PDB file of C-alpha atoms in Angstrom:
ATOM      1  CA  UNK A   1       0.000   0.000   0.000  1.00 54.00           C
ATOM      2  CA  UNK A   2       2.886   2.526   0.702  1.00 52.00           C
ATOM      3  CA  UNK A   3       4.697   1.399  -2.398  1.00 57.00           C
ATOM      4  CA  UNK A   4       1.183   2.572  -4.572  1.00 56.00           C
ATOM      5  CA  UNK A   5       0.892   5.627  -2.581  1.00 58.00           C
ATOM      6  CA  UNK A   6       4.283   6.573  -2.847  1.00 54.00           C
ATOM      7  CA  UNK A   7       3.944   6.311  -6.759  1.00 57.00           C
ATOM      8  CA  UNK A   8       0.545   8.290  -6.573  1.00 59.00           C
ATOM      9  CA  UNK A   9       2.130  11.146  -4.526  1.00 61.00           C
ATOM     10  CA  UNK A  10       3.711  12.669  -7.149  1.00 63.00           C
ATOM     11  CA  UNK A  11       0.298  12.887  -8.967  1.00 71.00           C
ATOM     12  CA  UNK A  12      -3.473  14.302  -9.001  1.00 77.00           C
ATOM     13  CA  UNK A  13      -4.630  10.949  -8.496  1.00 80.00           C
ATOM     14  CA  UNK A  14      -3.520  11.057  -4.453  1.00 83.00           C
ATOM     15  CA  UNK A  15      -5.550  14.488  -3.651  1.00 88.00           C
ATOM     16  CA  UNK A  16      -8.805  12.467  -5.374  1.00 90.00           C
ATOM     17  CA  UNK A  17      -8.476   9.284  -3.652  1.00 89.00           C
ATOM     18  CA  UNK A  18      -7.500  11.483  -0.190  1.00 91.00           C
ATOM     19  CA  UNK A  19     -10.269  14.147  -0.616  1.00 92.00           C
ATOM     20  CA  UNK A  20     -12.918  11.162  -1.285  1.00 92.00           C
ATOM     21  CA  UNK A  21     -11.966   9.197   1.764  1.00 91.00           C
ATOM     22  CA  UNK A  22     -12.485  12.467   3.982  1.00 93.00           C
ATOM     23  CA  UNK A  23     -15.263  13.805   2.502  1.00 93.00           C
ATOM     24  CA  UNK A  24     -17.254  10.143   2.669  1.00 90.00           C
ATOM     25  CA  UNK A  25     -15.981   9.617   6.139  1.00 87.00           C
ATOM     26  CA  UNK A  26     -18.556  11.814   7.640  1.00 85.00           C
ATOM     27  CA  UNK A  27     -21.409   9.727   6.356  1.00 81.00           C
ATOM     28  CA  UNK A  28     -19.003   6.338   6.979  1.00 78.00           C
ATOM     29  CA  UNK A  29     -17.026   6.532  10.179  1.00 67.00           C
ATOM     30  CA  UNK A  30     -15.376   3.531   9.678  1.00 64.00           C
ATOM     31  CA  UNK A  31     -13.110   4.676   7.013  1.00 63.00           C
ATOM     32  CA  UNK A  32      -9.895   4.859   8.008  1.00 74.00           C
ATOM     33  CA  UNK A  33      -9.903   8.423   6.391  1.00 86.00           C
ATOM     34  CA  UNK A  34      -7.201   9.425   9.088  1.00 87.00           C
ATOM     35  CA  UNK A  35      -5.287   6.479   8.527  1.00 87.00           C
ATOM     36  CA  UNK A  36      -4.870   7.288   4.474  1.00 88.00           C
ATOM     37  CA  UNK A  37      -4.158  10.809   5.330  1.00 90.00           C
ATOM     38  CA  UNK A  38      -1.045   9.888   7.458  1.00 88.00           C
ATOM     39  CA  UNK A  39       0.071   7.009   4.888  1.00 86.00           C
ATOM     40  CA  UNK A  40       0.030   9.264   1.969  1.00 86.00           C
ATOM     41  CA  UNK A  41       2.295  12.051   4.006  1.00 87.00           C
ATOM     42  CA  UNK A  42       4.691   9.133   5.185  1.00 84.00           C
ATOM     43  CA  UNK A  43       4.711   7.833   1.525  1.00 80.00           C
ATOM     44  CA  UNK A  44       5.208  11.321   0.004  1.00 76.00           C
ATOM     45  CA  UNK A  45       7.767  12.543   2.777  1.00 75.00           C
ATOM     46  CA  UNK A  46       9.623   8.542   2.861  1.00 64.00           C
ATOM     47  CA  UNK A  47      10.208   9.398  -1.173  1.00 59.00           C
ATOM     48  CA  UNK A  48      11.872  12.802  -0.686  1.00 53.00           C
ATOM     49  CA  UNK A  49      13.964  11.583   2.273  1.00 50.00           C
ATOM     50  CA  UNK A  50      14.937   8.966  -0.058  1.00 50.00           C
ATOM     51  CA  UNK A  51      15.936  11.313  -3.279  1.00 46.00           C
ATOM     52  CA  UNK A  52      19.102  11.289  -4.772  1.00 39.00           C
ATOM     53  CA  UNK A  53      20.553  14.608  -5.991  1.00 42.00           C
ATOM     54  CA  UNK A  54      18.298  17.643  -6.136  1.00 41.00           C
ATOM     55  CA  UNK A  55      17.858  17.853  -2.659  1.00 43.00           C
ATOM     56  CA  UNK A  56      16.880  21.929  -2.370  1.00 41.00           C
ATOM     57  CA  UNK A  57      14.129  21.278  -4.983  1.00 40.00           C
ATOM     58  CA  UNK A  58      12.988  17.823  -3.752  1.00 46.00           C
ATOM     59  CA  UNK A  59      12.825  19.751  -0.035  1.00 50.00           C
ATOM     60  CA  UNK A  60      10.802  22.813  -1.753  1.00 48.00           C
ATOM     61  CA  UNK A  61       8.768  19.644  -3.790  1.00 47.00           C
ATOM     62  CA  UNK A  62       8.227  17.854  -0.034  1.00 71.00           C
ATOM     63  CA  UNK A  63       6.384  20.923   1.073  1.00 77.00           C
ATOM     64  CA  UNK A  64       4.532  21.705  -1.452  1.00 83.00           C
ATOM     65  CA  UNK A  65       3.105  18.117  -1.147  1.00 83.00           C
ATOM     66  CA  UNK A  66       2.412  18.143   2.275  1.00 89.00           C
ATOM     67  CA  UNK A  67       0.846  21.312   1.812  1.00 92.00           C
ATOM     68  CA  UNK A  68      -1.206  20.215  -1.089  1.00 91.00           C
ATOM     69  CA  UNK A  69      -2.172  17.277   1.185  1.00 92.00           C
ATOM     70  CA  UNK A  70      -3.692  19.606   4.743  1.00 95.00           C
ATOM     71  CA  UNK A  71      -5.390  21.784   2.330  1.00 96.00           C
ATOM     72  CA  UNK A  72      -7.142  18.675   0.413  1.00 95.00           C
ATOM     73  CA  UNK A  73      -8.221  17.021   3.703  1.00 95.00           C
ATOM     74  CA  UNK A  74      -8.965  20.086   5.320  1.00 96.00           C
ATOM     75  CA  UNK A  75     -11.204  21.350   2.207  1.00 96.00           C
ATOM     76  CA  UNK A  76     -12.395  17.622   2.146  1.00 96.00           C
ATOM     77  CA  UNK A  77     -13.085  17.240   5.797  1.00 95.00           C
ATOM     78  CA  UNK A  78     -15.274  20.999   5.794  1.00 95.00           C
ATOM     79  CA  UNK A  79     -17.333  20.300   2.246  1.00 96.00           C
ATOM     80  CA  UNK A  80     -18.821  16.592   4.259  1.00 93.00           C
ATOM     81  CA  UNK A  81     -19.103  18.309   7.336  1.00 92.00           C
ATOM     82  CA  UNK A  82     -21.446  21.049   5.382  1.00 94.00           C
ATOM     83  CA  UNK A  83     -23.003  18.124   3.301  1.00 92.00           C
ATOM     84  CA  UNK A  84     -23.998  16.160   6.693  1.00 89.00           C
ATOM     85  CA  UNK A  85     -24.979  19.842   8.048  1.00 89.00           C
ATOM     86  CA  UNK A  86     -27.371  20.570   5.155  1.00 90.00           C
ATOM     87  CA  UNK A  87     -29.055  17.046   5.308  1.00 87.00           C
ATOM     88  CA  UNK A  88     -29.334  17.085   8.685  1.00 83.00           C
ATOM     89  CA  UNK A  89     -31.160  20.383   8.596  1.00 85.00           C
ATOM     90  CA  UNK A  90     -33.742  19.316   5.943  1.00 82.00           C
ATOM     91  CA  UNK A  91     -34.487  16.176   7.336  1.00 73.00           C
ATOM     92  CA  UNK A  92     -33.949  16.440  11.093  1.00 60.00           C
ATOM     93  CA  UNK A  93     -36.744  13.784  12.386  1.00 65.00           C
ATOM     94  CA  UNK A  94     -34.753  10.911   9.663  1.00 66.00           C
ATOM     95  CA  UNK A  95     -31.624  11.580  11.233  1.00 64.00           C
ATOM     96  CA  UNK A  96     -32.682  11.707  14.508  1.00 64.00           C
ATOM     97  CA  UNK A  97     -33.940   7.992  14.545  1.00 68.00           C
ATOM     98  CA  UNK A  98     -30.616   7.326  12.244  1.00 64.00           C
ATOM     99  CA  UNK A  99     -29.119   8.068  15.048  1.00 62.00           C
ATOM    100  CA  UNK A 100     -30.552   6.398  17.473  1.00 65.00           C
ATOM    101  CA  UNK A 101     -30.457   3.257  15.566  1.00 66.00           C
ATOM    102  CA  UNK A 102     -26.612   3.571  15.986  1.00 62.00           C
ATOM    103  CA  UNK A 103     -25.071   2.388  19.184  1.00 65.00           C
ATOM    104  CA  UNK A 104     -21.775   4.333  18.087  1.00 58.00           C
ATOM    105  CA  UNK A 105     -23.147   7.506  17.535  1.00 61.00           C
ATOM    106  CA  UNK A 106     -25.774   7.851  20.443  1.00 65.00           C
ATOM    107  CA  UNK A 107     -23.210   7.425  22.607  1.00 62.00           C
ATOM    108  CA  UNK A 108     -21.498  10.131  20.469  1.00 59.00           C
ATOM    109  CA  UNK A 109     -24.376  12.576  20.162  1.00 60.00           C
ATOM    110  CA  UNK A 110     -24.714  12.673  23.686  1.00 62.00           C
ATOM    111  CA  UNK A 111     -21.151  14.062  23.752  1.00 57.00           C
ATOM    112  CA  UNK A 112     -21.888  16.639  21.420  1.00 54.00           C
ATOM    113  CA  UNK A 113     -25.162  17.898  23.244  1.00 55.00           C
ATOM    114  CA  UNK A 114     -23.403  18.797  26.209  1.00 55.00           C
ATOM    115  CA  UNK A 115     -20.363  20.414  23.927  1.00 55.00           C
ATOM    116  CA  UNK A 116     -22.643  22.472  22.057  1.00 52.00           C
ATOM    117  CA  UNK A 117     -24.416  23.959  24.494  1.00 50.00           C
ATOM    118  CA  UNK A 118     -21.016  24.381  27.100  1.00 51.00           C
ATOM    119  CA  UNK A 119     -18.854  26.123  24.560  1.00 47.00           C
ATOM    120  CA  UNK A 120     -19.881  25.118  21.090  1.00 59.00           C
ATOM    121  CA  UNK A 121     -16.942  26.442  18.646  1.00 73.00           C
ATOM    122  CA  UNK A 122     -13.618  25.317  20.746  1.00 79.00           C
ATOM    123  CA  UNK A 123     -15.390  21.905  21.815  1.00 78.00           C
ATOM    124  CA  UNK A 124     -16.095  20.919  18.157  1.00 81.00           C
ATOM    125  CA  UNK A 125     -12.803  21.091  17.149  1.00 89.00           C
ATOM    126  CA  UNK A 126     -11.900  18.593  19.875  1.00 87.00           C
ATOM    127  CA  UNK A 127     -14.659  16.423  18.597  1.00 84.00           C
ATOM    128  CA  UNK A 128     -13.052  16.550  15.422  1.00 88.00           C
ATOM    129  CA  UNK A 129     -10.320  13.922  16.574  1.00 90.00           C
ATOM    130  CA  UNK A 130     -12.573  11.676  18.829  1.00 84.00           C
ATOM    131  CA  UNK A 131     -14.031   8.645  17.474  1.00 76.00           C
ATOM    132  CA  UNK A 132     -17.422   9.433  15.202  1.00 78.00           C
ATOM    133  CA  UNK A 133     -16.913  13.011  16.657  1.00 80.00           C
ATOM    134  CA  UNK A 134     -17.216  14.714  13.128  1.00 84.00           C
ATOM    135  CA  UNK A 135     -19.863  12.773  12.276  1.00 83.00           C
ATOM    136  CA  UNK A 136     -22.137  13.760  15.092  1.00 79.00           C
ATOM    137  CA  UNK A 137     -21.191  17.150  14.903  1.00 81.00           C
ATOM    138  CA  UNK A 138     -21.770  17.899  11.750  1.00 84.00           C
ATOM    139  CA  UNK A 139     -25.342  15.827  12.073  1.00 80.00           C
ATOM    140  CA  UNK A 140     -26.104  17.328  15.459  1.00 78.00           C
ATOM    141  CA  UNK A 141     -25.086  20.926  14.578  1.00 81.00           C
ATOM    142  CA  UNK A 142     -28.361  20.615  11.511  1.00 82.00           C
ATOM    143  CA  UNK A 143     -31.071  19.038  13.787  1.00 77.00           C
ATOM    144  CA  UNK A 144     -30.393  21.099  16.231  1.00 76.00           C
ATOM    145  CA  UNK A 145     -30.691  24.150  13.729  1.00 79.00           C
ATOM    146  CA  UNK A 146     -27.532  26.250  14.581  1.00 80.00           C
ATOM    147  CA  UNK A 147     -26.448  29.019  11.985  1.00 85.00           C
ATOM    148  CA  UNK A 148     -23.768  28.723   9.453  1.00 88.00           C
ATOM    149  CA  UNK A 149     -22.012  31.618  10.902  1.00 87.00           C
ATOM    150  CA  UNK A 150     -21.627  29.742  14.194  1.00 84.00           C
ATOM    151  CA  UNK A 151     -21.189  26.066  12.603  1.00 87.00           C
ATOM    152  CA  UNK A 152     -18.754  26.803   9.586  1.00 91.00           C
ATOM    153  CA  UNK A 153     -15.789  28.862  11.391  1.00 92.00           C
ATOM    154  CA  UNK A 154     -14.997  25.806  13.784  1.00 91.00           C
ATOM    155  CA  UNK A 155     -15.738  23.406  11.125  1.00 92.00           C
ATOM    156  CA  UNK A 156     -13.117  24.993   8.944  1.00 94.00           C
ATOM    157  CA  UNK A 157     -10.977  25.108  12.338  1.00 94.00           C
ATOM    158  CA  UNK A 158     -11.401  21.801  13.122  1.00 94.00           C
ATOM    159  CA  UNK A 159     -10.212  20.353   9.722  1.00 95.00           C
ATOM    160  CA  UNK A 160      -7.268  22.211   9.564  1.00 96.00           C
ATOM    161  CA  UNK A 161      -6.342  21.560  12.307  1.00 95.00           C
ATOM    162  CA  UNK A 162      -7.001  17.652  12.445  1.00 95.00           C
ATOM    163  CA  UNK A 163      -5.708  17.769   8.444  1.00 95.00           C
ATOM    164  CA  UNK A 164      -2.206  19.293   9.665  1.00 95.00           C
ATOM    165  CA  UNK A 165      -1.979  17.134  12.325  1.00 94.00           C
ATOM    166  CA  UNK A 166      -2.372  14.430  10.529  1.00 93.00           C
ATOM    167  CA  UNK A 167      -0.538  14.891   7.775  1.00 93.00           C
ATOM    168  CA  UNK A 168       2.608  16.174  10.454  1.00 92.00           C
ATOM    169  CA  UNK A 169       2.450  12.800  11.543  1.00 91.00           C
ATOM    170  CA  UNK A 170       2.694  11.110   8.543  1.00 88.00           C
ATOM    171  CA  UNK A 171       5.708  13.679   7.466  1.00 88.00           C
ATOM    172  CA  UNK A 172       8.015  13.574  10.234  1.00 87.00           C
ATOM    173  CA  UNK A 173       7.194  10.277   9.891  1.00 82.00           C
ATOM    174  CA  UNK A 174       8.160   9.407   6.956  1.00 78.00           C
ATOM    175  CA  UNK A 175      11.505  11.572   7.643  1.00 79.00           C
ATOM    176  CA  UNK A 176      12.648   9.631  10.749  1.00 78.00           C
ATOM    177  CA  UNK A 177      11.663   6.441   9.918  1.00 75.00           C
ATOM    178  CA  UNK A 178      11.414   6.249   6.323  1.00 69.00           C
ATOM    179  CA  UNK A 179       8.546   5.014   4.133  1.00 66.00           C
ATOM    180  CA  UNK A 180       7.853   2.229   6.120  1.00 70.00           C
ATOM    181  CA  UNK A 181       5.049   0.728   8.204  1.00 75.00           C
ATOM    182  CA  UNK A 182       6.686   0.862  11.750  1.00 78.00           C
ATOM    183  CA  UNK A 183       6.392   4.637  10.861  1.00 75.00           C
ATOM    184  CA  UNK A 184       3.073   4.671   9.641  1.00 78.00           C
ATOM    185  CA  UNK A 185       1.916   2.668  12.056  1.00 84.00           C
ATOM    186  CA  UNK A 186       3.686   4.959  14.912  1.00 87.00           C
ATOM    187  CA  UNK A 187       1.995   7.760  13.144  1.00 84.00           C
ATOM    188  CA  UNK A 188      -0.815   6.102  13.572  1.00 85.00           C
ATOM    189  CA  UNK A 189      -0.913   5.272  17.494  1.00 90.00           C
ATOM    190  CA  UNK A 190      -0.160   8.841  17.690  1.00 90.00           C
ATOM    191  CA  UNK A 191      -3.679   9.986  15.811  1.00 88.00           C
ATOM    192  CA  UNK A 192      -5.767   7.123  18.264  1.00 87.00           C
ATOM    193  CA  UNK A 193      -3.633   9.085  21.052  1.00 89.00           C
ATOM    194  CA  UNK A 194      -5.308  12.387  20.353  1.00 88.00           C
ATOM    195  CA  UNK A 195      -8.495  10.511  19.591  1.00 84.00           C
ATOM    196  CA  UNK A 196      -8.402   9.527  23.381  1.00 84.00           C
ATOM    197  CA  UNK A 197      -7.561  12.525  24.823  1.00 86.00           C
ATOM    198  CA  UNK A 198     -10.341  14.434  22.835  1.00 84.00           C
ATOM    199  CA  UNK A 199     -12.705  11.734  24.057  1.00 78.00           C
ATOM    200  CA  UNK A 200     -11.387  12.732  27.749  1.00 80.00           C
ATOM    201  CA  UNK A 201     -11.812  16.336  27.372  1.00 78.00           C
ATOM    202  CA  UNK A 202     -15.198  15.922  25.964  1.00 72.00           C
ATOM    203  CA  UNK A 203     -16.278  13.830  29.064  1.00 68.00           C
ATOM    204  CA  UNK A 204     -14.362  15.895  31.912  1.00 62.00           C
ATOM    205  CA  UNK A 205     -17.130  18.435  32.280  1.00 51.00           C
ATOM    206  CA  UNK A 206     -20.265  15.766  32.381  1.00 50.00           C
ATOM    207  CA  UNK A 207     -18.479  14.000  34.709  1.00 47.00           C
ATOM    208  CA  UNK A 208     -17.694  17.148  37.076  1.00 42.00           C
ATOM    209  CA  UNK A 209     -21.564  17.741  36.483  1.00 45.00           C
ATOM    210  CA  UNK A 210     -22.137  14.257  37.623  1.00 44.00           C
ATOM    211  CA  UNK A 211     -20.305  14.512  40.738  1.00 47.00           C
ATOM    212  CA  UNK A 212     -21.370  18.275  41.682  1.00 45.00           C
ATOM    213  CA  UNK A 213     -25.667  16.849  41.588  1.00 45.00           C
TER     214      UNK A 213
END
């Protein structure tokens, strides 16, 4: 797999298959959208690190690709979160028992309830990392009616800054360790990491709530 993405960094064909996986992710949680973001960035930075000759331009070239790569998740990550927004808006009552069909995101919505209401913008970007987080607050943020002005800002926040992380993970990654899968898969324990400590944050204050009744 890091072989094919290496030879697909270098072309279109990686921003596609990137921005696809992000943007579908929303409606799928369990693609590994995160996962694909850090392997491509490992691939890409693995194949620079490994360059012979050129080394200024290939260093100028390793930017621009990681670059290329935040902006196309982060673009990627906001138009599904506006997608699930929109739909959820429309069609509140549908989504609401879609919802509640789901163990997964239940669980999750609940989260996002009490984030929304404590401090809305700052919290959703935390969701962003956590497990289903996106998808529940992008779903959440339409049934429950909030404006564009207060939902897009963080939304645009939030996948930046997941996307850089992300794709920082997969770079330095790549650097240390070379294209390999002990550094993907580093890179990768690293992402769950900040999945877990989002999923902390998010629970802190209901549990301080808990204990104060």
């Amino acid at each position: 797999m890091l072989e094919l993405l290496g030879a697909l960094a270098e072309t279109p064909w990686i921003y596609v298959i990137v921005g696809l996986s992000v943007l579908l992710d929303v409606f799928l949680p369990v693609l590994p959208s995160g996962v694909l973001v850090i392997a491509a960035a490992t691939a890409a930075a693995g194949s620079a690190a490994g360059a012979v000759g050129g080394a200024a331009v290939r260093g100028h070239a390793g930017f621009s690709d990681m670059l290329g790569l935040v902006m196309c998740a982060a673009t990627a990550s906001v138009l599904g979160d506006m997608v699930a927004y929109r739909l959820a808006w429309r069609g509140g009552d549908r989504f609401d028992r879609a919802i509640a069909r789901s163990r997964r995101l239940t669980a999750a919505q609940e989260r996002l309830g009490t984030a929304l209401l404590r401090g809305g913008g700052p919290l959703v970007v935390v969701a962003r990392f956590a497990p289903a987080g996106r998808s529940v607050v992008s779903l959440g943020a339409g049934v429950m009616h909030r404006r564009v002005a207060e939902f897009l800002p963080w939304s645009a926040l939030a996948g930046l800054t997941w996307a850089a992380y992300s794709v920082s993970l997969g770079y330095f990654g790549g650097q240390w360790l070379g294209a390999s899968w002990l550094s993907t898969a580093v890179s990768v324990l690293a992402l769950f990491a900040a999945g877990s400590l989002a999923v902390f944050l998010m629970r802190r204050p209901q549990e301080a709530e808990a204990q104060a009744q």
